[in-house]
PDB file of N, CA, C and O in Angstrom:
ATOM      1  N   UNK A1182     115.070  87.284  96.469  1.00  0.00           N
ATOM      2  CA  UNK A1182     114.284  88.325  97.100  1.00  0.00           C
ATOM      3  C   UNK A1182     113.691  89.224  96.020  1.00  0.00           C
ATOM      4  O   UNK A1182     114.356  89.577  95.053  1.00  0.00           O
ATOM      5  N   UNK A1183     112.436  89.584  96.219  1.00  0.00           N
ATOM      6  CA  UNK A1183     111.723  90.467  95.297  1.00  0.00           C
ATOM      7  C   UNK A1183     111.229  91.683  96.078  1.00  0.00           C
ATOM      8  O   UNK A1183     111.012  91.598  97.288  1.00  0.00           O
ATOM      9  N   UNK A1184     111.066  92.783  95.387  1.00  0.00           N
ATOM     10  CA  UNK A1184     110.715  94.041  96.033  1.00  0.00           C
ATOM     11  C   UNK A1184     109.584  94.730  95.281  1.00  0.00           C
ATOM     12  O   UNK A1184     109.564  94.736  94.050  1.00  0.00           O
ATOM     13  N   UNK A1185     108.682  95.316  96.032  1.00  0.00           N
ATOM     14  CA  UNK A1185     107.691  96.239  95.484  1.00  0.00           C
ATOM     15  C   UNK A1185     108.118  97.609  95.986  1.00  0.00           C
ATOM     16  O   UNK A1185     108.513  97.747  97.142  1.00  0.00           O
ATOM     17  N   UNK A1186     108.055  98.610  95.115  1.00  0.00           N
ATOM     18  CA  UNK A1186     108.539  99.930  95.504  1.00  0.00           C
ATOM     19  C   UNK A1186     107.612 101.024  94.988  1.00  0.00           C
ATOM     20  O   UNK A1186     106.881 100.840  94.025  1.00  0.00           O
ATOM     21  N   UNK A1187     107.664 102.150  95.676  1.00  0.00           N
ATOM     22  CA  UNK A1187     106.973 103.351  95.223  1.00  0.00           C
ATOM     23  C   UNK A1187     108.037 104.420  95.032  1.00  0.00           C
ATOM     24  O   UNK A1187     108.856 104.662  95.931  1.00  0.00           O
ATOM     25  N   UNK A1188     108.013 105.036  93.859  1.00  0.00           N
ATOM     26  CA  UNK A1188     108.912 106.142  93.556  1.00  0.00           C
ATOM     27  C   UNK A1188     108.134 107.442  93.591  1.00  0.00           C
ATOM     28  O   UNK A1188     106.974 107.482  93.189  1.00  0.00           O
ATOM     29  N   UNK A1189     108.801 108.489  94.039  1.00  0.00           N
ATOM     30  CA  UNK A1189     108.249 109.829  93.868  1.00  0.00           C
ATOM     31  C   UNK A1189     109.006 110.455  92.710  1.00  0.00           C
ATOM     32  O   UNK A1189     110.241 110.490  92.705  1.00  0.00           O
ATOM     33  N   UNK A1190     108.271 110.935  91.731  1.00  0.00           N
ATOM     34  CA  UNK A1190     108.861 111.554  90.547  1.00  0.00           C
ATOM     35  C   UNK A1190     109.078 113.047  90.802  1.00  0.00           C
ATOM     36  O   UNK A1190     108.522 113.620  91.737  1.00  0.00           O
ATOM     37  N   UNK A1191     109.891 113.666  89.951  1.00  0.00           N
ATOM     38  CA  UNK A1191     110.208 115.087  90.091  1.00  0.00           C
ATOM     39  C   UNK A1191     108.962 115.964  90.083  1.00  0.00           C
ATOM     40  O   UNK A1191     108.947 117.030  90.702  1.00  0.00           O
ATOM     41  N   UNK A1192     107.914 115.543  89.402  1.00  0.00           N
ATOM     42  CA  UNK A1192     106.685 116.338  89.340  1.00  0.00           C
ATOM     43  C   UNK A1192     105.735 116.066  90.507  1.00  0.00           C
ATOM     44  O   UNK A1192     104.619 116.558  90.544  1.00  0.00           O
ATOM     45  N   UNK A1193     106.175 115.236  91.474  1.00  0.00           N
ATOM     46  CA  UNK A1193     105.363 114.933  92.643  1.00  0.00           C
ATOM     47  C   UNK A1193     104.445 113.739  92.472  1.00  0.00           C
ATOM     48  O   UNK A1193     103.787 113.318  93.418  1.00  0.00           O
ATOM     49  N   UNK A1194     104.400 113.177  91.275  1.00  0.00           N
ATOM     50  CA  UNK A1194     103.568 111.995  91.058  1.00  0.00           C
ATOM     51  C   UNK A1194     104.258 110.763  91.634  1.00  0.00           C
ATOM     52  O   UNK A1194     105.453 110.784  91.946  1.00  0.00           O
ATOM     53  N   UNK A1195     103.486 109.695  91.770  1.00  0.00           N
ATOM     54  CA  UNK A1195     104.003 108.449  92.339  1.00  0.00           C
ATOM     55  C   UNK A1195     103.952 107.348  91.289  1.00  0.00           C
ATOM     56  O   UNK A1195     103.025 107.287  90.485  1.00  0.00           O
ATOM     57  N   UNK A1196     104.957 106.474  91.334  1.00  0.00           N
ATOM     58  CA  UNK A1196     105.032 105.336  90.424  1.00  0.00           C
ATOM     59  C   UNK A1196     105.297 104.102  91.271  1.00  0.00           C
ATOM     60  O   UNK A1196     106.149 104.117  92.161  1.00  0.00           O
ATOM     61  N   UNK A1197     104.593 103.023  90.989  1.00  0.00           N
ATOM     62  CA  UNK A1197     104.769 101.769  91.724  1.00  0.00           C
ATOM     63  C   UNK A1197     105.241 100.680  90.776  1.00  0.00           C
ATOM     64  O   UNK A1197     104.751 100.568  89.654  1.00  0.00           O
ATOM     65  N   UNK A1198     106.196  99.873  91.225  1.00  0.00           N
ATOM     66  CA  UNK A1198     106.698  98.768  90.423  1.00  0.00           C
ATOM     67  C   UNK A1198     107.234  97.656  91.303  1.00  0.00           C
ATOM     68  O   UNK A1198     107.186  97.736  92.527  1.00  0.00           O
ATOM     69  N   UNK A1199     107.751  96.628  90.674  1.00  0.00           N
ATOM     70  CA  UNK A1199     108.376  95.520  91.401  1.00  0.00           C
ATOM     71  C   UNK A1199     109.662  95.141  90.671  1.00  0.00           C
ATOM     72  O   UNK A1199     109.835  95.423  89.487  1.00  0.00           O
ATOM     73  N   UNK A1200     110.584  94.514  91.391  1.00  0.00           N
ATOM     74  CA  UNK A1200     111.875  94.135  90.828  1.00  0.00           C
ATOM     75  C   UNK A1200     112.541  93.092  91.718  1.00  0.00           C
ATOM     76  O   UNK A1200     112.115  92.879  92.851  1.00  0.00           O
ATOM     77  N   UNK A1201     113.594  92.498  91.201  1.00  0.00           N
ATOM     78  CA  UNK A1201     114.414  91.619  92.047  1.00  0.00           C
ATOM     79  C   UNK A1201     115.736  92.298  92.400  1.00  0.00           C
ATOM     80  O   UNK A1201     116.567  91.733  93.096  1.00  0.00           O
ATOM     81  N   UNK A1202     115.946  93.539  91.930  1.00  0.00           N
ATOM     82  CA  UNK A1202     117.158  94.305  92.233  1.00  0.00           C
ATOM     83  C   UNK A1202     116.791  95.785  92.286  1.00  0.00           C
ATOM     84  O   UNK A1202     116.856  96.486  91.280  1.00  0.00           O
ATOM     85  N   UNK A1203     116.421  96.236  93.458  1.00  0.00           N
ATOM     86  CA  UNK A1203     115.878  97.586  93.583  1.00  0.00           C
ATOM     87  C   UNK A1203     116.897  98.679  93.254  1.00  0.00           C
ATOM     88  O   UNK A1203     116.556  99.683  92.624  1.00  0.00           O
ATOM     89  N   UNK A1204     118.154  98.492  93.651  1.00  0.00           N
ATOM     90  CA  UNK A1204     119.159  99.523  93.384  1.00  0.00           C
ATOM     91  C   UNK A1204     119.345  99.729  91.880  1.00  0.00           C
ATOM     92  O   UNK A1204     119.340 100.865  91.397  1.00  0.00           O
ATOM     93  N   UNK A1205     119.513  98.646  91.138  1.00  0.00           N
ATOM     94  CA  UNK A1205     119.686  98.755  89.690  1.00  0.00           C
ATOM     95  C   UNK A1205     118.423  99.257  89.002  1.00  0.00           C
ATOM     96  O   UNK A1205     118.499  99.974  87.998  1.00  0.00           O
ATOM     97  N   UNK A1206     117.273  98.901  89.537  1.00  0.00           N
ATOM     98  CA  UNK A1206     116.018  99.349  88.927  1.00  0.00           C
ATOM     99  C   UNK A1206     115.859 100.862  89.059  1.00  0.00           C
ATOM    100  O   UNK A1206     115.428 101.528  88.131  1.00  0.00           O
ATOM    101  N   UNK A1207     116.222 101.414  90.205  1.00  0.00           N
ATOM    102  CA  UNK A1207     116.126 102.861  90.399  1.00  0.00           C
ATOM    103  C   UNK A1207     117.116 103.577  89.480  1.00  0.00           C
ATOM    104  O   UNK A1207     116.782 104.598  88.882  1.00  0.00           O
ATOM    105  N   UNK A1208     118.314 103.031  89.336  1.00  0.00           N
ATOM    106  CA  UNK A1208     119.286 103.600  88.396  1.00  0.00           C
ATOM    107  C   UNK A1208     118.698 103.589  86.990  1.00  0.00           C
ATOM    108  O   UNK A1208     118.774 104.589  86.266  1.00  0.00           O
ATOM    109  N   UNK A1209     118.097 102.474  86.598  1.00  0.00           N
ATOM    110  CA  UNK A1209     117.482 102.371  85.267  1.00  0.00           C
ATOM    111  C   UNK A1209     116.401 103.439  85.083  1.00  0.00           C
ATOM    112  O   UNK A1209     116.335 104.092  84.041  1.00  0.00           O
ATOM    113  N   UNK A1210     115.576 103.618  86.094  1.00  0.00           N
ATOM    114  CA  UNK A1210     114.551 104.664  86.016  1.00  0.00           C
ATOM    115  C   UNK A1210     115.212 106.031  85.810  1.00  0.00           C
ATOM    116  O   UNK A1210     114.790 106.814  84.964  1.00  0.00           O
ATOM    117  N   UNK A1211     116.243 106.317  86.590  1.00  0.00           N
ATOM    118  CA  UNK A1211     116.861 107.642  86.559  1.00  0.00           C
ATOM    119  C   UNK A1211     117.691 107.926  85.308  1.00  0.00           C
ATOM    120  O   UNK A1211     117.996 109.084  85.041  1.00  0.00           O
ATOM    121  N   UNK A1212     118.025 106.902  84.543  1.00  0.00           N
ATOM    122  CA  UNK A1212     118.704 107.161  83.262  1.00  0.00           C
ATOM    123  C   UNK A1212     117.730 107.057  82.093  1.00  0.00           C
ATOM    124  O   UNK A1212     118.122 107.072  80.941  1.00  0.00           O
ATOM    125  N   UNK A1213     116.440 106.960  82.421  1.00  0.00           N
ATOM    126  CA  UNK A1213     115.410 106.959  81.394  1.00  0.00           C
ATOM    127  C   UNK A1213     115.101 105.608  80.791  1.00  0.00           C
ATOM    128  O   UNK A1213     114.445 105.516  79.764  1.00  0.00           O
ATOM    129  N   UNK A1214     115.544 104.533  81.431  1.00  0.00           N
ATOM    130  CA  UNK A1214     115.315 103.198  80.897  1.00  0.00           C
ATOM    131  C   UNK A1214     114.406 102.350  81.780  1.00  0.00           C
ATOM    132  O   UNK A1214     114.259 101.156  81.569  1.00  0.00           O
ATOM    133  N   UNK A1215     113.784 102.969  82.796  1.00  0.00           N
ATOM    134  CA  UNK A1215     112.965 102.215  83.739  1.00  0.00           C
ATOM    135  C   UNK A1215     111.550 101.964  83.267  1.00  0.00           C
ATOM    136  O   UNK A1215     111.078 100.846  83.272  1.00  0.00           O
ATOM    137  N   UNK A1216     110.880 103.016  82.875  1.00  0.00           N
ATOM    138  CA  UNK A1216     109.505 102.893  82.387  1.00  0.00           C
ATOM    139  C   UNK A1216     109.160 104.134  81.577  1.00  0.00           C
ATOM    140  O   UNK A1216     109.764 105.190  81.745  1.00  0.00           O
ATOM    141  N   UNK A1217     108.189 103.974  80.728  1.00  0.00           N
ATOM    142  CA  UNK A1217     107.731 105.092  79.905  1.00  0.00           C
ATOM    143  C   UNK A1217     107.223 106.238  80.793  1.00  0.00           C
ATOM    144  O   UNK A1217     107.469 107.411  80.514  1.00  0.00           O
ATOM    145  N   UNK A1218     106.515 105.874  81.856  1.00  0.00           N
ATOM    146  CA  UNK A1218     105.941 106.885  82.746  1.00  0.00           C
ATOM    147  C   UNK A1218     107.022 107.740  83.405  1.00  0.00           C
ATOM    148  O   UNK A1218     106.914 108.974  83.427  1.00  0.00           O
ATOM    149  N   UNK A1219     108.049 107.103  83.966  1.00  0.00           N
ATOM    150  CA  UNK A1219     109.064 107.869  84.706  1.00  0.00           C
ATOM    151  C   UNK A1219     110.037 108.601  83.792  1.00  0.00           C
ATOM    152  O   UNK A1219     110.670 109.567  84.214  1.00  0.00           O
ATOM    153  N   UNK A1220     110.157 108.163  82.572  1.00  0.00           N
ATOM    154  CA  UNK A1220     111.123 108.737  81.622  1.00  0.00           C
ATOM    155  C   UNK A1220     111.026 110.262  81.514  1.00  0.00           C
ATOM    156  O   UNK A1220     112.044 110.934  81.370  1.00  0.00           O
ATOM    157  N   UNK A1221     109.819 110.798  81.582  1.00  0.00           N
ATOM    158  CA  UNK A1221     109.629 112.243  81.439  1.00  0.00           C
ATOM    159  C   UNK A1221     109.438 112.941  82.783  1.00  0.00           C
ATOM    160  O   UNK A1221     109.093 114.124  82.817  1.00  0.00           O
ATOM    161  N   UNK A1222     109.665 112.226  83.876  1.00  0.00           N
ATOM    162  CA  UNK A1222     109.438 112.786  85.207  1.00  0.00           C
ATOM    163  C   UNK A1222     110.660 112.610  86.110  1.00  0.00           C
ATOM    164  O   UNK A1222     110.525 112.389  87.309  1.00  0.00           O
ATOM    165  N   UNK A1223     111.833 112.701  85.539  1.00  0.00           N
ATOM    166  CA  UNK A1223     113.075 112.464  86.273  1.00  0.00           C
ATOM    167  C   UNK A1223     113.521 113.715  87.023  1.00  0.00           C
ATOM    168  O   UNK A1223     113.216 114.823  86.589  1.00  0.00           O
ATOM    169  N   UNK A1224     114.258 113.539  88.114  1.00  0.00           N
ATOM    170  CA  UNK A1224     114.677 112.268  88.702  1.00  0.00           C
ATOM    171  C   UNK A1224     113.574 111.665  89.577  1.00  0.00           C
ATOM    172  O   UNK A1224     112.618 112.344  89.935  1.00  0.00           O
ATOM    173  N   UNK A1225     113.769 110.400  89.910  1.00  0.00           N
ATOM    174  CA  UNK A1225     112.848 109.705  90.800  1.00  0.00           C
ATOM    175  C   UNK A1225     113.597 109.266  92.046  1.00  0.00           C
ATOM    176  O   UNK A1225     114.820 109.130  92.030  1.00  0.00           O
ATOM    177  N   UNK A1226     112.840 109.057  93.113  1.00  0.00           N
ATOM    178  CA  UNK A1226     113.432 108.646  94.387  1.00  0.00           C
ATOM    179  C   UNK A1226     112.522 107.611  95.037  1.00  0.00           C
ATOM    180  O   UNK A1226     111.299 107.768  95.028  1.00  0.00           O
ATOM    181  N   UNK A1227     113.111 106.568  95.606  1.00  0.00           N
ATOM    182  CA  UNK A1227     112.322 105.559  96.326  1.00  0.00           C
ATOM    183  C   UNK A1227     111.808 106.180  97.615  1.00  0.00           C
ATOM    184  O   UNK A1227     112.586 106.721  98.402  1.00  0.00           O
ATOM    185  N   UNK A1228     110.495 106.121  97.810  1.00  0.00           N
ATOM    186  CA  UNK A1228     109.908 106.643  99.049  1.00  0.00           C
ATOM    187  C   UNK A1228     109.371 105.524  99.944  1.00  0.00           C
ATOM    188  O   UNK A1228     109.105 105.750 101.117  1.00  0.00           O
ATOM    189  N   UNK A1229     109.222 104.326  99.389  1.00  0.00           N
ATOM    190  CA  UNK A1229     108.801 103.164 100.182  1.00  0.00           C
ATOM    191  C   UNK A1229     109.118 101.894  99.408  1.00  0.00           C
ATOM    192  O   UNK A1229     109.095 101.888  98.181  1.00  0.00           O
ATOM    193  N   UNK A1230     109.435 100.835 100.151  1.00  0.00           N
ATOM    194  CA  UNK A1230     109.670  99.537  99.510  1.00  0.00           C
ATOM    195  C   UNK A1230     109.341  98.414 100.487  1.00  0.00           C
ATOM    196  O   UNK A1230     109.369  98.606 101.703  1.00  0.00           O
ATOM    197  N   UNK A1231     109.010  97.271  99.913  1.00  0.00           N
ATOM    198  CA  UNK A1231     108.658  96.072 100.677  1.00  0.00           C
ATOM    199  C   UNK A1231     109.387  94.885 100.061  1.00  0.00           C
ATOM    200  O   UNK A1231     109.515  94.785  98.844  1.00  0.00           O
ATOM    201  N   UNK A1232     109.836  93.959 100.904  1.00  0.00           N
ATOM    202  CA  UNK A1232     110.559  92.764 100.461  1.00  0.00           C
ATOM    203  C   UNK A1232     109.644  91.550 100.529  1.00  0.00           C
ATOM    204  O   UNK A1232     108.864  91.397 101.477  1.00  0.00           O
ATOM    205  N   UNK A1233     109.788  90.684  99.523  1.00  0.00           N
ATOM    206  CA  UNK A1233     108.981  89.463  99.447  1.00  0.00           C
ATOM    207  C   UNK A1233     109.854  88.290  99.022  1.00  0.00           C
ATOM    208  O   UNK A1233     110.841  88.466  98.318  1.00  0.00           O
ATOM    209  N   UNK A1234     109.448  87.110  99.408  1.00  0.00           N
ATOM    210  CA  UNK A1234     110.156  85.891  99.036  1.00  0.00           C
ATOM    211  C   UNK A1234     109.871  85.467  97.601  1.00  0.00           C
ATOM    212  O   UNK A1234     110.695  84.819  96.972  1.00  0.00           O
ATOM    213  N   UNK A1235     108.692  85.828  97.087  1.00  0.00           N
ATOM    214  CA  UNK A1235     108.333  85.366  95.753  1.00  0.00           C
ATOM    215  C   UNK A1235     107.941  86.529  94.842  1.00  0.00           C
ATOM    216  O   UNK A1235     107.465  87.573  95.298  1.00  0.00           O
ATOM    217  N   UNK A1236     108.124  86.287  93.560  1.00  0.00           N
ATOM    218  CA  UNK A1236     107.742  87.256  92.536  1.00  0.00           C
ATOM    219  C   UNK A1236     106.233  87.509  92.595  1.00  0.00           C
ATOM    220  O   UNK A1236     105.789  88.657  92.479  1.00  0.00           O
ATOM    221  N   UNK A1237     105.461  86.462  92.777  1.00  0.00           N
ATOM    222  CA  UNK A1237     104.006  86.616  92.782  1.00  0.00           C
ATOM    223  C   UNK A1237     103.538  87.491  93.945  1.00  0.00           C
ATOM    224  O   UNK A1237     102.587  88.275  93.788  1.00  0.00           O
ATOM    225  N   UNK A1238     104.185  87.383  95.109  1.00  0.00           N
ATOM    226  CA  UNK A1238     103.819  88.242  96.238  1.00  0.00           C
ATOM    227  C   UNK A1238     104.119  89.706  95.921  1.00  0.00           C
ATOM    228  O   UNK A1238     103.300  90.588  96.207  1.00  0.00           O
ATOM    229  N   UNK A1239     105.281  89.966  95.347  1.00  0.00           N
ATOM    230  CA  UNK A1239     105.665  91.336  94.993  1.00  0.00           C
ATOM    231  C   UNK A1239     104.714  91.907  93.951  1.00  0.00           C
ATOM    232  O   UNK A1239     104.275  93.058  94.058  1.00  0.00           O
ATOM    233  N   UNK A1240     104.377  91.112  92.953  1.00  0.00           N
ATOM    234  CA  UNK A1240     103.469  91.571  91.904  1.00  0.00           C
ATOM    235  C   UNK A1240     102.062  91.809  92.449  1.00  0.00           C
ATOM    236  O   UNK A1240     101.383  92.754  92.045  1.00  0.00           O
ATOM    237  N   UNK A1241     101.639  90.977  93.364  1.00  0.00           N
ATOM    238  CA  UNK A1241     100.320  91.121  93.973  1.00  0.00           C
ATOM    239  C   UNK A1241     100.240  92.421  94.774  1.00  0.00           C
ATOM    240  O   UNK A1241      99.254  93.164  94.690  1.00  0.00           O
ATOM    241  N   UNK A1242     101.283  92.712  95.560  1.00  0.00           N
ATOM    242  CA  UNK A1242     101.306  93.946  96.337  1.00  0.00           C
ATOM    243  C   UNK A1242     101.368  95.166  95.408  1.00  0.00           C
ATOM    244  O   UNK A1242     100.700  96.171  95.642  1.00  0.00           O
ATOM    245  N   UNK A1243     102.146  95.078  94.327  1.00  0.00           N
ATOM    246  CA  UNK A1243     102.196  96.157  93.329  1.00  0.00           C
ATOM    247  C   UNK A1243     100.792  96.417  92.775  1.00  0.00           C
ATOM    248  O   UNK A1243     100.353  97.570  92.691  1.00  0.00           O
ATOM    249  N   UNK A1244     100.080  95.376  92.412  1.00  0.00           N
ATOM    250  CA  UNK A1244      98.734  95.503  91.856  1.00  0.00           C
ATOM    251  C   UNK A1244      97.804  96.194  92.845  1.00  0.00           C
ATOM    252  O   UNK A1244      97.027  97.085  92.488  1.00  0.00           O
ATOM    253  N   UNK A1245      97.876  95.786  94.116  1.00  0.00           N
ATOM    254  CA  UNK A1245      97.026  96.391  95.145  1.00  0.00           C
ATOM    255  C   UNK A1245      97.324  97.875  95.314  1.00  0.00           C
ATOM    256  O   UNK A1245      96.416  98.698  95.431  1.00  0.00           O
ATOM    257  N   UNK A1246      98.610  98.228  95.323  1.00  0.00           N
ATOM    258  CA  UNK A1246      98.994  99.637  95.476  1.00  0.00           C
ATOM    259  C   UNK A1246      98.512 100.453  94.283  1.00  0.00           C
ATOM    260  O   UNK A1246      97.991 101.561  94.442  1.00  0.00           O
ATOM    261  N   UNK A1247      98.673  99.915  93.090  1.00  0.00           N
ATOM    262  CA  UNK A1247      98.282 100.653  91.888  1.00  0.00           C
ATOM    263  C   UNK A1247      96.789 100.956  91.855  1.00  0.00           C
ATOM    264  O   UNK A1247      96.359 101.889  91.188  1.00  0.00           O
ATOM    265  N   UNK A1248      95.994 100.206  92.574  1.00  0.00           N
ATOM    266  CA  UNK A1248      94.552 100.426  92.610  1.00  0.00           C
ATOM    267  C   UNK A1248      94.150 101.452  93.685  1.00  0.00           C
ATOM    268  O   UNK A1248      92.993 101.828  93.786  1.00  0.00           O
ATOM    269  N   UNK A1249      95.114 101.906  94.488  1.00  0.00           N
ATOM    270  CA  UNK A1249      94.847 102.876  95.544  1.00  0.00           C
ATOM    271  C   UNK A1249      94.816 104.298  94.983  1.00  0.00           C
ATOM    272  O   UNK A1249      95.447 104.589  93.973  1.00  0.00           O
ATOM    273  N   UNK A1250      94.124 105.171  95.696  1.00  0.00           N
ATOM    274  CA  UNK A1250      94.155 106.594  95.355  1.00  0.00           C
ATOM    275  C   UNK A1250      95.502 107.166  95.800  1.00  0.00           C
ATOM    276  O   UNK A1250      96.214 106.549  96.609  1.00  0.00           O
ATOM    277  N   UNK A1251      95.827 108.357  95.307  1.00  0.00           N
ATOM    278  CA  UNK A1251      97.089 108.968  95.700  1.00  0.00           C
ATOM    279  C   UNK A1251      97.123 109.210  97.203  1.00  0.00           C
ATOM    280  O   UNK A1251      98.149 108.969  97.844  1.00  0.00           O
ATOM    281  N   UNK A1252      96.022 109.653  97.790  1.00  0.00           N
ATOM    282  CA  UNK A1252      96.024 109.897  99.241  1.00  0.00           C
ATOM    283  C   UNK A1252      96.238 108.597 100.015  1.00  0.00           C
ATOM    284  O   UNK A1252      96.923 108.591 101.046  1.00  0.00           O
ATOM    285  N   UNK A1253      95.683 107.497  99.532  1.00  0.00           N
ATOM    286  CA  UNK A1253      95.915 106.200 100.178  1.00  0.00           C
ATOM    287  C   UNK A1253      97.384 105.810 100.071  1.00  0.00           C
ATOM    288  O   UNK A1253      97.976 105.294 101.029  1.00  0.00           O
ATOM    289  N   UNK A1254      97.987 106.067  98.911  1.00  0.00           N
ATOM    290  CA  UNK A1254      99.408 105.766  98.722  1.00  0.00           C
ATOM    291  C   UNK A1254     100.269 106.613  99.653  1.00  0.00           C
ATOM    292  O   UNK A1254     101.235 106.110 100.239  1.00  0.00           O
ATOM    293  N   UNK A1255      99.927 107.895  99.804  1.00  0.00           N
ATOM    294  CA  UNK A1255     100.691 108.765 100.698  1.00  0.00           C
ATOM    295  C   UNK A1255     100.599 108.282 102.144  1.00  0.00           C
ATOM    296  O   UNK A1255     101.590 108.302 102.877  1.00  0.00           O
ATOM    297  N   UNK A1256      99.424 107.813 102.552  1.00  0.00           N
ATOM    298  CA  UNK A1256      99.270 107.236 103.892  1.00  0.00           C
ATOM    299  C   UNK A1256     100.110 105.969 104.037  1.00  0.00           C
ATOM    300  O   UNK A1256     100.739 105.750 105.071  1.00  0.00           O
ATOM    301  N   UNK A1257     100.119 105.147 103.016  1.00  0.00           N
ATOM    302  CA  UNK A1257     100.909 103.914 103.018  1.00  0.00           C
ATOM    303  C   UNK A1257     102.398 104.236 103.136  1.00  0.00           C
ATOM    304  O   UNK A1257     103.125 103.596 103.899  1.00  0.00           O
ATOM    305  N   UNK A1258     102.852 105.243 102.408  1.00  0.00           N
ATOM    306  CA  UNK A1258     104.253 105.677 102.470  1.00  0.00           C
ATOM    307  C   UNK A1258     104.597 106.155 103.876  1.00  0.00           C
ATOM    308  O   UNK A1258     105.636 105.791 104.434  1.00  0.00           O
ATOM    309  N   UNK A1259     103.718 106.968 104.469  1.00  0.00           N
ATOM    310  CA  UNK A1259     103.947 107.475 105.824  1.00  0.00           C
ATOM    311  C   UNK A1259     104.015 106.329 106.827  1.00  0.00           C
ATOM    312  O   UNK A1259     104.892 106.306 107.702  1.00  0.00           O
ATOM    313  N   UNK A1260     103.121 105.354 106.700  1.00  0.00           N
ATOM    314  CA  UNK A1260     103.137 104.173 107.575  1.00  0.00           C
ATOM    315  C   UNK A1260     104.457 103.419 107.444  1.00  0.00           C
ATOM    316  O   UNK A1260     105.042 102.980 108.425  1.00  0.00           O
ATOM    317  N   UNK A1261     104.896 103.252 106.196  1.00  0.00           N
ATOM    318  CA  UNK A1261     106.126 102.499 105.936  1.00  0.00           C
ATOM    319  C   UNK A1261     107.329 103.207 106.557  1.00  0.00           C
ATOM    320  O   UNK A1261     108.217 102.573 107.127  1.00  0.00           O
ATOM    321  N   UNK A1262     107.362 104.522 106.436  1.00  0.00           N
ATOM    322  CA  UNK A1262     108.468 105.289 107.036  1.00  0.00           C
ATOM    323  C   UNK A1262     108.482 105.132 108.540  1.00  0.00           C
ATOM    324  O   UNK A1262     109.538 104.999 109.153  1.00  0.00           O
ATOM    325  N   UNK A1263     107.302 105.115 109.175  1.00  0.00           N
ATOM    326  CA  UNK A1263     107.213 104.911 110.608  1.00  0.00           C
ATOM    327  C   UNK A1263     107.714 103.527 110.996  1.00  0.00           C
ATOM    328  O   UNK A1263     108.447 103.374 111.978  1.00  0.00           O
ATOM    329  N   UNK A1264     107.315 102.507 110.229  1.00  0.00           N
ATOM    330  CA  UNK A1264     107.750 101.134 110.505  1.00  0.00           C
ATOM    331  C   UNK A1264     109.265 101.011 110.419  1.00  0.00           C
ATOM    332  O   UNK A1264     109.884 100.339 111.232  1.00  0.00           O
ATOM    333  N   UNK A1265     109.868 101.658 109.430  1.00  0.00           N
ATOM    334  CA  UNK A1265     111.314 101.534 109.236  1.00  0.00           C
ATOM    335  C   UNK A1265     112.092 102.326 110.276  1.00  0.00           C
ATOM    336  O   UNK A1265     113.257 102.029 110.518  1.00  0.00           O
ATOM    337  N   UNK A1266     111.469 103.341 110.901  1.00  0.00           N
ATOM    338  CA  UNK A1266     112.179 104.156 111.890  1.00  0.00           C
ATOM    339  C   UNK A1266     112.186 103.509 113.279  1.00  0.00           C
ATOM    340  O   UNK A1266     112.892 103.932 114.159  1.00  0.00           O
ATOM    341  N   UNK A1267     111.384 102.470 113.451  1.00  0.00           N
ATOM    342  CA  UNK A1267     111.337 101.784 114.760  1.00  0.00           C
ATOM    343  C   UNK A1267     112.164 100.545 114.778  1.00  0.00           C
ATOM    344  O   UNK A1267     112.428  99.842 113.984  1.00  0.00           O
TER     345      UNK A1267
END
């Protein structure tokens, strides 16, 4: 299983990535070993995630999200929260 995720950083910015182990990846981000971008914006929190069968699907969704504006990402996060609450 592969995952695409969006993190909210302490400064309110958003970071998107993919992984095959979301729990360990978030821990890595929060101890400063996840990415250069998040290292100076700790702590981070997962605000949305998606599961995929293949690495290529997860990477493709990550790429699409990264090309979105922040407002589009916020709408996507809100949609995802609604989907998970039902």
